[in-house]
Tab-separated table of C-alpha atoms and ligand atoms in Angstrom:
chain	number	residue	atom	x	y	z
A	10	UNK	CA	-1.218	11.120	-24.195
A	11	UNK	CA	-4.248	10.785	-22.038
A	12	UNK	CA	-3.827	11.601	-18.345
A	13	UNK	CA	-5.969	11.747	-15.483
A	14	UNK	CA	-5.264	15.305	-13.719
A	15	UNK	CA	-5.973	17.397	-11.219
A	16	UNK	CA	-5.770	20.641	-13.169
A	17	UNK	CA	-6.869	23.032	-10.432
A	18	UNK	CA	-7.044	23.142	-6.887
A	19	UNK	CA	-10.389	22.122	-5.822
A	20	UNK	CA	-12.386	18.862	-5.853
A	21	UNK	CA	-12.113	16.364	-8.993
A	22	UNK	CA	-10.106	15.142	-11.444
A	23	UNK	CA	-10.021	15.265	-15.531
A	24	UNK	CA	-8.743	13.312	-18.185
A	25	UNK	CA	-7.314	15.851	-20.323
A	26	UNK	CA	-4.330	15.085	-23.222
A	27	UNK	CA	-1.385	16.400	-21.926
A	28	UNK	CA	2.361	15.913	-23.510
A	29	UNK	CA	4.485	12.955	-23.268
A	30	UNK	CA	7.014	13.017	-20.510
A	31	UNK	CA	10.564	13.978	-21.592
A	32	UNK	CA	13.162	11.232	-20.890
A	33	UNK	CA	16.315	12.020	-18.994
A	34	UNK	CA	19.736	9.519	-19.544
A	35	UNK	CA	19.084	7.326	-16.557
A	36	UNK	CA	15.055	7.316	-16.785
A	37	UNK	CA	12.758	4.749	-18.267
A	38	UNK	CA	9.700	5.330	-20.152
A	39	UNK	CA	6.467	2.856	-19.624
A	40	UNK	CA	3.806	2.280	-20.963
A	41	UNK	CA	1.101	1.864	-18.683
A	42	UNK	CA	-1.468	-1.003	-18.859
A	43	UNK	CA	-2.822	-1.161	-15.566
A	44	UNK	CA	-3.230	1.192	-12.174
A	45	UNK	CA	-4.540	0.595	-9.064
A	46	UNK	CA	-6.363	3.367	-6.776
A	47	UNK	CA	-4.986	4.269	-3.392
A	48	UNK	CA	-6.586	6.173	-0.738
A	49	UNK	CA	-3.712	8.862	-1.639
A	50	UNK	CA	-5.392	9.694	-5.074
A	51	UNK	CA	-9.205	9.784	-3.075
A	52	UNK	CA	-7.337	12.444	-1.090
A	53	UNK	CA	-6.067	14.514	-3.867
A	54	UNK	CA	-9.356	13.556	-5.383
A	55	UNK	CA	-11.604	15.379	-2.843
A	56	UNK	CA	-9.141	17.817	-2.223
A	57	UNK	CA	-8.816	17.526	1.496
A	58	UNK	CA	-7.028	19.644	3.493
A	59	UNK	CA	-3.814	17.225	3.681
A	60	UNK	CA	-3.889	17.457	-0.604
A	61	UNK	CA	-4.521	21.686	0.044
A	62	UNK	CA	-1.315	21.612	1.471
A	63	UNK	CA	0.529	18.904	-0.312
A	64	UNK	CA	-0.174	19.362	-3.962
A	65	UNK	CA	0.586	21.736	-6.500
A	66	UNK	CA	-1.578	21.625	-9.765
A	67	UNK	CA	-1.439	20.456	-12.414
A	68	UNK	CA	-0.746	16.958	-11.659
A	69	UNK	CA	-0.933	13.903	-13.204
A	70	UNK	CA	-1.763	11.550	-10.129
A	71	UNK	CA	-1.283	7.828	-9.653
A	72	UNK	CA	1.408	5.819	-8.170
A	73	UNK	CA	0.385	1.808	-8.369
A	74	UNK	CA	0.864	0.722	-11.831
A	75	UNK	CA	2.315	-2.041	-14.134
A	76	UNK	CA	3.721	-1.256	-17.559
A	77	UNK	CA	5.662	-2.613	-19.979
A	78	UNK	CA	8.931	-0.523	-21.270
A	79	UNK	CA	8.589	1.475	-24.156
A	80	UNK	CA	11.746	3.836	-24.198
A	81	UNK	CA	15.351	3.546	-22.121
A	82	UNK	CA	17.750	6.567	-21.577
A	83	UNK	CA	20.923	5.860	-23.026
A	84	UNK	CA	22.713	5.131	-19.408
A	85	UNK	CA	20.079	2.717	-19.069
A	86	UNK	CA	21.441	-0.772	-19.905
A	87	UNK	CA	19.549	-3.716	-18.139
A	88	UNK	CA	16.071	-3.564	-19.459
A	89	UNK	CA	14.580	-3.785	-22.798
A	90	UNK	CA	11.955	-2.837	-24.684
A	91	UNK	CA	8.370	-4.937	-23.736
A	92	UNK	CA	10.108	-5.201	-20.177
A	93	UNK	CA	6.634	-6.499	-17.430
A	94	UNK	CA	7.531	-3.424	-14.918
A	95	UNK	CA	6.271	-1.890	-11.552
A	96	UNK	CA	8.239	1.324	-10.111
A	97	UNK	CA	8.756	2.370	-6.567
A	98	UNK	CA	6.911	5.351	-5.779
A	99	UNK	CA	9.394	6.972	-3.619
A	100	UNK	CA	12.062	8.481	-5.740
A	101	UNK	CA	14.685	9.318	-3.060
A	102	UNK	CA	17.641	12.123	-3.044
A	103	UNK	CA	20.755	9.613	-3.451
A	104	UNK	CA	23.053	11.948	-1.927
A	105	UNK	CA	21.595	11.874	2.088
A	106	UNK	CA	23.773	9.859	5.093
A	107	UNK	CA	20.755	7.190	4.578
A	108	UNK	CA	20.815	7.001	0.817
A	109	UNK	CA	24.578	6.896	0.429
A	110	UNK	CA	24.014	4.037	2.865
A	111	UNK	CA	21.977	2.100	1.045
A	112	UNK	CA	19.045	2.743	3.418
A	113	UNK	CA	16.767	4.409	0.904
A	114	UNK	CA	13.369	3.682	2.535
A	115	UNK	CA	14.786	5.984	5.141
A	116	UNK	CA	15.435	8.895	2.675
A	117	UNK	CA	13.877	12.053	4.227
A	118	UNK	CA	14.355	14.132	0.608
A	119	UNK	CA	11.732	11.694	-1.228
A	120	UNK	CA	9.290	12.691	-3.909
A	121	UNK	CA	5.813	10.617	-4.141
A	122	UNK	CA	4.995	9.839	-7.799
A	123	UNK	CA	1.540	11.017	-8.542
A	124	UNK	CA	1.899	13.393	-5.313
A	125	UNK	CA	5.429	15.603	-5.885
A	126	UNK	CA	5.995	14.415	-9.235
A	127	UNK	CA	3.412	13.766	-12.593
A	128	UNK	CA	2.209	10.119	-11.666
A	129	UNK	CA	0.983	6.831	-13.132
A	130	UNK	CA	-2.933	7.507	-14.448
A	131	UNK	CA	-1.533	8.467	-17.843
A	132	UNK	CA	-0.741	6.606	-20.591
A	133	UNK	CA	3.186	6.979	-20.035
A	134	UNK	CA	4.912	7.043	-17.110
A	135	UNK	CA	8.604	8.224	-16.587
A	136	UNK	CA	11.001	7.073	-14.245
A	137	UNK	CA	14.595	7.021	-12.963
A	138	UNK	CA	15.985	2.721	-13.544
A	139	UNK	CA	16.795	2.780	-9.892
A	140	UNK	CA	12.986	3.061	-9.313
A	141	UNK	CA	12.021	0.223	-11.807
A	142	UNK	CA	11.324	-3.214	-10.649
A	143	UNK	CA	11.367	-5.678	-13.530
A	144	UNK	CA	8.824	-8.485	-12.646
A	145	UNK	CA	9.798	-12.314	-12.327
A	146	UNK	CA	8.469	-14.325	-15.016
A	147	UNK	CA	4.571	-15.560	-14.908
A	148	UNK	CA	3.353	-12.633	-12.570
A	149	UNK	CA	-0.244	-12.530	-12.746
A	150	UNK	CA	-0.680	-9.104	-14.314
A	151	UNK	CA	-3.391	-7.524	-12.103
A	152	UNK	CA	-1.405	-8.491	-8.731
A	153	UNK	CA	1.876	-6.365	-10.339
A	154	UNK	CA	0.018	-3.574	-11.170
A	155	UNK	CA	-0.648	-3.493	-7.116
A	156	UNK	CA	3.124	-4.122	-6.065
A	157	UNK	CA	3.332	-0.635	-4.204
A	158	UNK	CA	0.210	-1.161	-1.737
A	159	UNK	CA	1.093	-4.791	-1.810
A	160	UNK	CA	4.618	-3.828	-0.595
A	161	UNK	CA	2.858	-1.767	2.381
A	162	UNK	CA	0.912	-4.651	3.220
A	163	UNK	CA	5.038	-6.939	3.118
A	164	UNK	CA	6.529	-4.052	4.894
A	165	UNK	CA	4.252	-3.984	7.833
A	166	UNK	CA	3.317	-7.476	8.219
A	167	UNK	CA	7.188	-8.751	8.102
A	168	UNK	CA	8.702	-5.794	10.507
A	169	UNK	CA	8.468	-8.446	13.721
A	170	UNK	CA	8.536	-12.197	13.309
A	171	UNK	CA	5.103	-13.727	12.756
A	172	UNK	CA	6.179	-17.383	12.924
A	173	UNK	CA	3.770	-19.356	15.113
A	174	UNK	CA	2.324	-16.058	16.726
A	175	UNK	CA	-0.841	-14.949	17.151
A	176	UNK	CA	-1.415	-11.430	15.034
A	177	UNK	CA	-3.873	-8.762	15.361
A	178	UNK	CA	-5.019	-6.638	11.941
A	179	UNK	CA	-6.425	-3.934	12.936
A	180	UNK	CA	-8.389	-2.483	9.857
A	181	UNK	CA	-9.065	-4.566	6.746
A	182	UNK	CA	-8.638	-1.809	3.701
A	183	UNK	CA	-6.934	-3.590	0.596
A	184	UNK	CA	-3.684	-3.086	2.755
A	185	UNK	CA	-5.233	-4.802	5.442
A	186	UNK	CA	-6.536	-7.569	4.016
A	187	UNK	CA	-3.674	-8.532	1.796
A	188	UNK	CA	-1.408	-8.477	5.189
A	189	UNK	CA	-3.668	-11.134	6.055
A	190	UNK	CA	-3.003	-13.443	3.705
A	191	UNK	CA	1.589	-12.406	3.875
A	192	UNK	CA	1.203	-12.918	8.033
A	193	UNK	CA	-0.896	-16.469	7.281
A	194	UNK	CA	1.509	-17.504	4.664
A	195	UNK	CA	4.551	-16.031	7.152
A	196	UNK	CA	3.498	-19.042	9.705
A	197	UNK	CA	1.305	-16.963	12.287
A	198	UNK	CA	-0.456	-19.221	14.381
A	199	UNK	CA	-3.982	-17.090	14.660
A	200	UNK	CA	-4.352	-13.918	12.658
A	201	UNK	CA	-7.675	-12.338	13.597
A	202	UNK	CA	-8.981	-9.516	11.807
A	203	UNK	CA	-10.712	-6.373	13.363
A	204	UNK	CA	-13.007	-4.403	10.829
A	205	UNK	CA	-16.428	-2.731	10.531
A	206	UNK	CA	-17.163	-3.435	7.223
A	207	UNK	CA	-18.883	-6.425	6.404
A	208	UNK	CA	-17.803	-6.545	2.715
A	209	UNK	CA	-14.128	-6.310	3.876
A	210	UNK	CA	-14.627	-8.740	6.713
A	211	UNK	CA	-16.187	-11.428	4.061
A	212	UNK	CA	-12.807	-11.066	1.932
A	213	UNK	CA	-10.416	-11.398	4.983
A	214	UNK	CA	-12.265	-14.475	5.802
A	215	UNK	CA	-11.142	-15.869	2.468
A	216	UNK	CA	-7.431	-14.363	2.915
A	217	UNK	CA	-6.912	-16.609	5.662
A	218	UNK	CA	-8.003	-14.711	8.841
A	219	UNK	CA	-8.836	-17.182	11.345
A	220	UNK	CA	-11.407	-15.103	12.787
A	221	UNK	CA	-12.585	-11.813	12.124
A	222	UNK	CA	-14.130	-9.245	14.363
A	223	UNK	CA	-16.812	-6.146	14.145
A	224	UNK	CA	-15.054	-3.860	17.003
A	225	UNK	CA	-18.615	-2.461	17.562
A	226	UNK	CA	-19.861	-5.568	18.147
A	227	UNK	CA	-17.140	-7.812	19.879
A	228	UNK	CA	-14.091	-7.275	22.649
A	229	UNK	CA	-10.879	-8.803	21.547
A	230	UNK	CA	-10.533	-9.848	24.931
A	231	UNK	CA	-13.622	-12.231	24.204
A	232	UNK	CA	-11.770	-13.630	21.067
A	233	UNK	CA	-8.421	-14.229	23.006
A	234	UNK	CA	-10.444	-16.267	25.172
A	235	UNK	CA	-12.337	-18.348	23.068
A	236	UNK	CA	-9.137	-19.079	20.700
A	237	UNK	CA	-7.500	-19.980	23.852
A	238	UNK	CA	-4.669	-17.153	23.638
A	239	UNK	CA	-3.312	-16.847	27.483
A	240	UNK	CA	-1.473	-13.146	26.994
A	241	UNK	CA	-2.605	-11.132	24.328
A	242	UNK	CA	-1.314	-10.551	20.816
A	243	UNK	CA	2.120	-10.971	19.972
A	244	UNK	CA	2.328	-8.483	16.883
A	245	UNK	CA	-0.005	-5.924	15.747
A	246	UNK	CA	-0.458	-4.664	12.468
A	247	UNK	CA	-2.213	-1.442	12.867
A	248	UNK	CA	-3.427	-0.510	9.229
A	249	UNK	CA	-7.330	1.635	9.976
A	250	UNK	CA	-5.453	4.781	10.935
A	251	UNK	CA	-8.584	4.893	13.984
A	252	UNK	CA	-6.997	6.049	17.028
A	253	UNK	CA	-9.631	4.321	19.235
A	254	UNK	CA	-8.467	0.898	17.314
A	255	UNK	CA	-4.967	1.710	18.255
A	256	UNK	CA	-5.132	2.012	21.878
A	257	UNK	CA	-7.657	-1.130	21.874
A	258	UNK	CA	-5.193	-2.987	19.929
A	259	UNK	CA	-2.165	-1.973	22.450
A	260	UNK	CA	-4.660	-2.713	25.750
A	261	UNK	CA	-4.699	-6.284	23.642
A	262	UNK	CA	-0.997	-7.315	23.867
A	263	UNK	CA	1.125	-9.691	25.156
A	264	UNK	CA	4.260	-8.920	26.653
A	265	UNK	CA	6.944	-8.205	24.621
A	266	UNK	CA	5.213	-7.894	21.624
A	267	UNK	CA	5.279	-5.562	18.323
A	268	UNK	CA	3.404	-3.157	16.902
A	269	UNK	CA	3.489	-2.043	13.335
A	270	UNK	CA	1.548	1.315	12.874
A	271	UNK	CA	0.803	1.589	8.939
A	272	UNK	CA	-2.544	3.533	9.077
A	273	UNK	CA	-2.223	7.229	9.298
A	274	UNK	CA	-4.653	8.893	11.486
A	275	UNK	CA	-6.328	12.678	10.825
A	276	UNK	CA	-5.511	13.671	14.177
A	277	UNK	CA	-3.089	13.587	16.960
A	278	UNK	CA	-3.443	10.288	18.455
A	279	UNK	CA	-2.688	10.336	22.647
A	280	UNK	CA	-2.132	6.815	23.923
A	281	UNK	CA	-1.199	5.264	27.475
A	282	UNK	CA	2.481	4.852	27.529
A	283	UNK	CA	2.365	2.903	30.398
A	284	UNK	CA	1.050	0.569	28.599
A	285	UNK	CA	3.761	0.263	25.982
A	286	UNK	CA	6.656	0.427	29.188
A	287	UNK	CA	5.146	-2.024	31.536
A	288	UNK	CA	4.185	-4.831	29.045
A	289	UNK	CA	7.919	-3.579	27.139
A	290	UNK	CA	5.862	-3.432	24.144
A	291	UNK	CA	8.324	-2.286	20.473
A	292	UNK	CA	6.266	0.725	18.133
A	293	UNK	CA	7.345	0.849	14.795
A	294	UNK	CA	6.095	3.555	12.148
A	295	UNK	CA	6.193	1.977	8.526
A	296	UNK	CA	6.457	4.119	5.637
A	297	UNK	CA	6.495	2.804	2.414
A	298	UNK	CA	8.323	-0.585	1.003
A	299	UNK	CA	12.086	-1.136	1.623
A	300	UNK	CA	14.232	-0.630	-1.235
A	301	UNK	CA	14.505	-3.241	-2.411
A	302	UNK	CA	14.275	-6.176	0.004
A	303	UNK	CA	10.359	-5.841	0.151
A	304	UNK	CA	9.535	-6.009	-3.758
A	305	UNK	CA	11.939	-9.226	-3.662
A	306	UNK	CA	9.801	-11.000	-0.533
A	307	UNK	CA	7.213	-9.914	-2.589
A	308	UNK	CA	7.878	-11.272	-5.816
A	309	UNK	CA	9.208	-14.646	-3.679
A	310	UNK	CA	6.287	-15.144	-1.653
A	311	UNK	CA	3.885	-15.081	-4.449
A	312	UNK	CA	6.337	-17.863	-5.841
A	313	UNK	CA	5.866	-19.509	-3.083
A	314	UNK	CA	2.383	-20.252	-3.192
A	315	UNK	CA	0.594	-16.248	-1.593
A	316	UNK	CA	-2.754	-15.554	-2.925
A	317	UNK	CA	-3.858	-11.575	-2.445
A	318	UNK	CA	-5.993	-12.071	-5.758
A	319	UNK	CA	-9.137	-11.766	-3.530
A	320	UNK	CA	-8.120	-8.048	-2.200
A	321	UNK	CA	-8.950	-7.273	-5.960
A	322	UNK	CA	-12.380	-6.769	-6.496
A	323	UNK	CA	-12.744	-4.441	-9.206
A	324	UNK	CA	-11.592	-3.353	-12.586
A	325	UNK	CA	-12.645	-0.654	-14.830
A	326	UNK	CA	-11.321	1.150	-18.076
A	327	UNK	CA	-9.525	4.326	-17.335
A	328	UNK	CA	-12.587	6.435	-19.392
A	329	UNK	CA	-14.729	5.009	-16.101
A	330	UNK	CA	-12.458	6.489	-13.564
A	331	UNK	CA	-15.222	8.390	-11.736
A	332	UNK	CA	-16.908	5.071	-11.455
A	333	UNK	CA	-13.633	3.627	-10.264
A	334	UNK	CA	-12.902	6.197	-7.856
A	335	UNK	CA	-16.835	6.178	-6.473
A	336	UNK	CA	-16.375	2.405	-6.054
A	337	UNK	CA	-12.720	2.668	-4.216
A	338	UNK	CA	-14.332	5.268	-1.716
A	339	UNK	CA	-17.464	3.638	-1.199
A	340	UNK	CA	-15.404	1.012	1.450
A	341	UNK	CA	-17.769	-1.949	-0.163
A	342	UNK	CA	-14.396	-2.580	-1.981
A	343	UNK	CA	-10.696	-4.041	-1.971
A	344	UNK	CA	-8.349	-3.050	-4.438
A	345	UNK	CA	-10.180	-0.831	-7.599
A	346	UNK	CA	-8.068	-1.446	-11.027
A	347	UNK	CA	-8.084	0.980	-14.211
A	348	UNK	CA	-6.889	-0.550	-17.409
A	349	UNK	CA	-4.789	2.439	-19.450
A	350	UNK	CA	-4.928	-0.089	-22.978
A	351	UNK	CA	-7.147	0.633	-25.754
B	23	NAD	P1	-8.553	1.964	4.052
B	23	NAD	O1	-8.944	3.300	4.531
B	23	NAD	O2	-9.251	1.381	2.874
B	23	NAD	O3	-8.639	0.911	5.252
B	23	NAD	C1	-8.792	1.258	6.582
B	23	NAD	C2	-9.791	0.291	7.176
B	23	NAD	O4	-9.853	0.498	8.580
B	23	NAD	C3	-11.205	0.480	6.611
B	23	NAD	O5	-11.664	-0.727	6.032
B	23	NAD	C4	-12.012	0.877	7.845
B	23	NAD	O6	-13.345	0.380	7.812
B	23	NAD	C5	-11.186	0.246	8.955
B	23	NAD	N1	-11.489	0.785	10.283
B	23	NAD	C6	-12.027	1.986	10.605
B	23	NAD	N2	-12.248	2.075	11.936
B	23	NAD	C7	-11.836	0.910	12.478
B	23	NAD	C8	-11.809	0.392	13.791
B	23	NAD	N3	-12.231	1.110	14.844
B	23	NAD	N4	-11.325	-0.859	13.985
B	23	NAD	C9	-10.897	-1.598	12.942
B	23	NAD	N5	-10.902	-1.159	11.662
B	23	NAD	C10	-11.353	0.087	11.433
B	23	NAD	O7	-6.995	2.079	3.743
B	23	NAD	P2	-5.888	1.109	3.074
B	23	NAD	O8	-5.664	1.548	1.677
B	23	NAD	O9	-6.144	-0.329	3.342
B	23	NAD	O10	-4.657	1.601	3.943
B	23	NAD	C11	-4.623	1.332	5.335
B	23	NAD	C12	-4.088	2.521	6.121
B	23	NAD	O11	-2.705	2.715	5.798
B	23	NAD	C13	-4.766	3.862	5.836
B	23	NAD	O12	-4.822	4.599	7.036
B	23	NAD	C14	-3.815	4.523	4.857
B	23	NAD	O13	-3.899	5.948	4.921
B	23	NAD	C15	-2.491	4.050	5.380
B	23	NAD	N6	-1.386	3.983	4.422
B	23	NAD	C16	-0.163	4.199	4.923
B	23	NAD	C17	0.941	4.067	4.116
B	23	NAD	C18	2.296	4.261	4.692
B	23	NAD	O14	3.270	4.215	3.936
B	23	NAD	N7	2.415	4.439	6.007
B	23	NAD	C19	0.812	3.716	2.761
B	23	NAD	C20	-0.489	3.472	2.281
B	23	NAD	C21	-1.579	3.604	3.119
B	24	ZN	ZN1	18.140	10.578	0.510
């Protein structure tokens, strides 16, 4: 099968023919049609020091896909062939206090596919049922094959109640933008949108961001104050991994509010923790999607009427993947799709 792999440590990638997966009892083969890029696979892309230490070539990267199943092991019993599938990237232990609890997002023993395992940017993908989510009927195609950021974007926006609150997004990537659009359709009162890109800032516009903010060029005290907003922000969703954006985001809060920290900064981050004790303020690291009570909210809310359609902006066969990944680290883009079918 083809498969896009890093075959040696250094920059780049290749798409090189490689053999099909094997198939173990419980595991699930797919066959790929679409993949989204993640800033994860520009990383093992460029070969930064984060992928020096994390990866061990050859691997076939690639974790946001959709598929449809093509082969089931033979403990496998509640799919069948032609099956509309996502998987969970995280493929935890099973036997840790957490996993035997049912808390598998909290698995410290988990392997990334496409980062500790061969990944999705093939033509076949392999993976344990437990890790398979079988879409709900009339899924738009292109939003499953984006589940797993899409579940980041669930994950962070849900962890405090937005309900008639007034929510700061602090970095409009594709992760960003479609939290937007989940804390709008979750019944925040304001949702205002901090990001230096212009391209990004005209899409979060259009995902329901009631105003939207170049840090450079505005103080989010000055927007509090022209929406009206007496204390400060009531949740945060910090997803630009900019540690200057974090503390300017905490300076920003209200009283007893939340912050969800998504974005993973380069560096050690130092912050004033008087801030966080006086105002009482809740941090919460977010790693990941629960298992499985964020790909349900998911597939609900887009049920229920979400629109993250314009976080995709664009599409290319998997022969163009330099193009694709040039276009996904450029930052003039949302969410960059590959299509795997002939
Ligand atoms: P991204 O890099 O495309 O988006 C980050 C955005 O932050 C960019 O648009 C950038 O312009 C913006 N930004 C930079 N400086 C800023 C500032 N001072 N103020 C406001 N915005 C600023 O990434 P993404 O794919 O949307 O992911 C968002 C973040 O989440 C990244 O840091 C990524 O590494 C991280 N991430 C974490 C997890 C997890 O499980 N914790 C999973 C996926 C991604
Ligand atoms: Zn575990």
């Amino acid at each position: 099968m083809r498969a896009l792999v890093k075959t040696r440590p250094g920059p780049g990638l290749e798409l090189v023919d490689v053999p099909s997966p094997s198939l173990g009892i419980d595991d699930v083969r797919i066959r790929v049609h679409r993949t989204g890029i993640c800033g994860t696979d520009l990383h093992i892309r460029s070969w930064d020091p984060w992928a020096a230490r994390t990866i061990t070539p050859p691997l076939i990267v690639g974790h946001e896909f959709v598929g449809e199943v093509a082969e089931i092991g033979s403990n496998v019993h509640d799919l069948a062939i032609g099956d509309l599938v996502s998987g969970e990237g995280h493929v935890v232990c099973g036997r840790c206090r957490h996993c035997r609890a049912g808390r598998w997002h909290l698995c410290a023993h988990s392997i990334g596919l496409g980062v500790g395992r061969d990944g999705a940017f093939a033509e076949e993908v392999v993976l344990p049922v437990a890790n398979v989510w079988h879409h709900w009927p009339r899924i738009d195609p292109e939003i499953a094959a984006i589940f797993d950021p899409f579940g980041n974007a669930v994950h962070t926006a849900l962890a405090f109640p937005v309900l008639g609150e007034d929510v700061l997004v602090v970095g409009a990537g594709p992760i960003g933008l479609m939290a937007t659009a989940v804390a709008r359709h979750a019944g925040a009162r304001y949702v205002v949108v901090s990001e230096p890109n212009a391209f990004r800032r005209e899409i979060a516009a259009r995902m329901g961001a009631t105003v939207v903010v170049d840090p450079r060029e505005r103080r989010l005290e000055d927007v509090q104050r022209e929406l009206g907003m007496v204390e400060g922000f009531d949740v945060v969703l910090e997803m630009s991994g900019n540690p200057a954006a974090l503390r300017d985001a905490l300076a920003n809060m209200a009283h007893g509010g939340g912050m969800a920290i998504l974005g993973i900064p380069s560096e050690e981050v130092t912050l004033d923790l008087n801030q966080v004790i006086f105002k009482m303020l809740t941090l919460r690291g977010i790693y990941g999607r629960e298992m499985f009570e964020t790909w349900y909210k998911m597939s609900v809310m887009l049920q229920s009427g979400l629109d993250i359609g314009p976080a995709i902006t664009h599409r290319f066969s998997y022969r163009d993947h330099e193009a694709a990944f040039d276009a996904a680290s450029s930052g003039d883009s949302g969410k960059v799709i590959m299509d795997w079918r002939e």
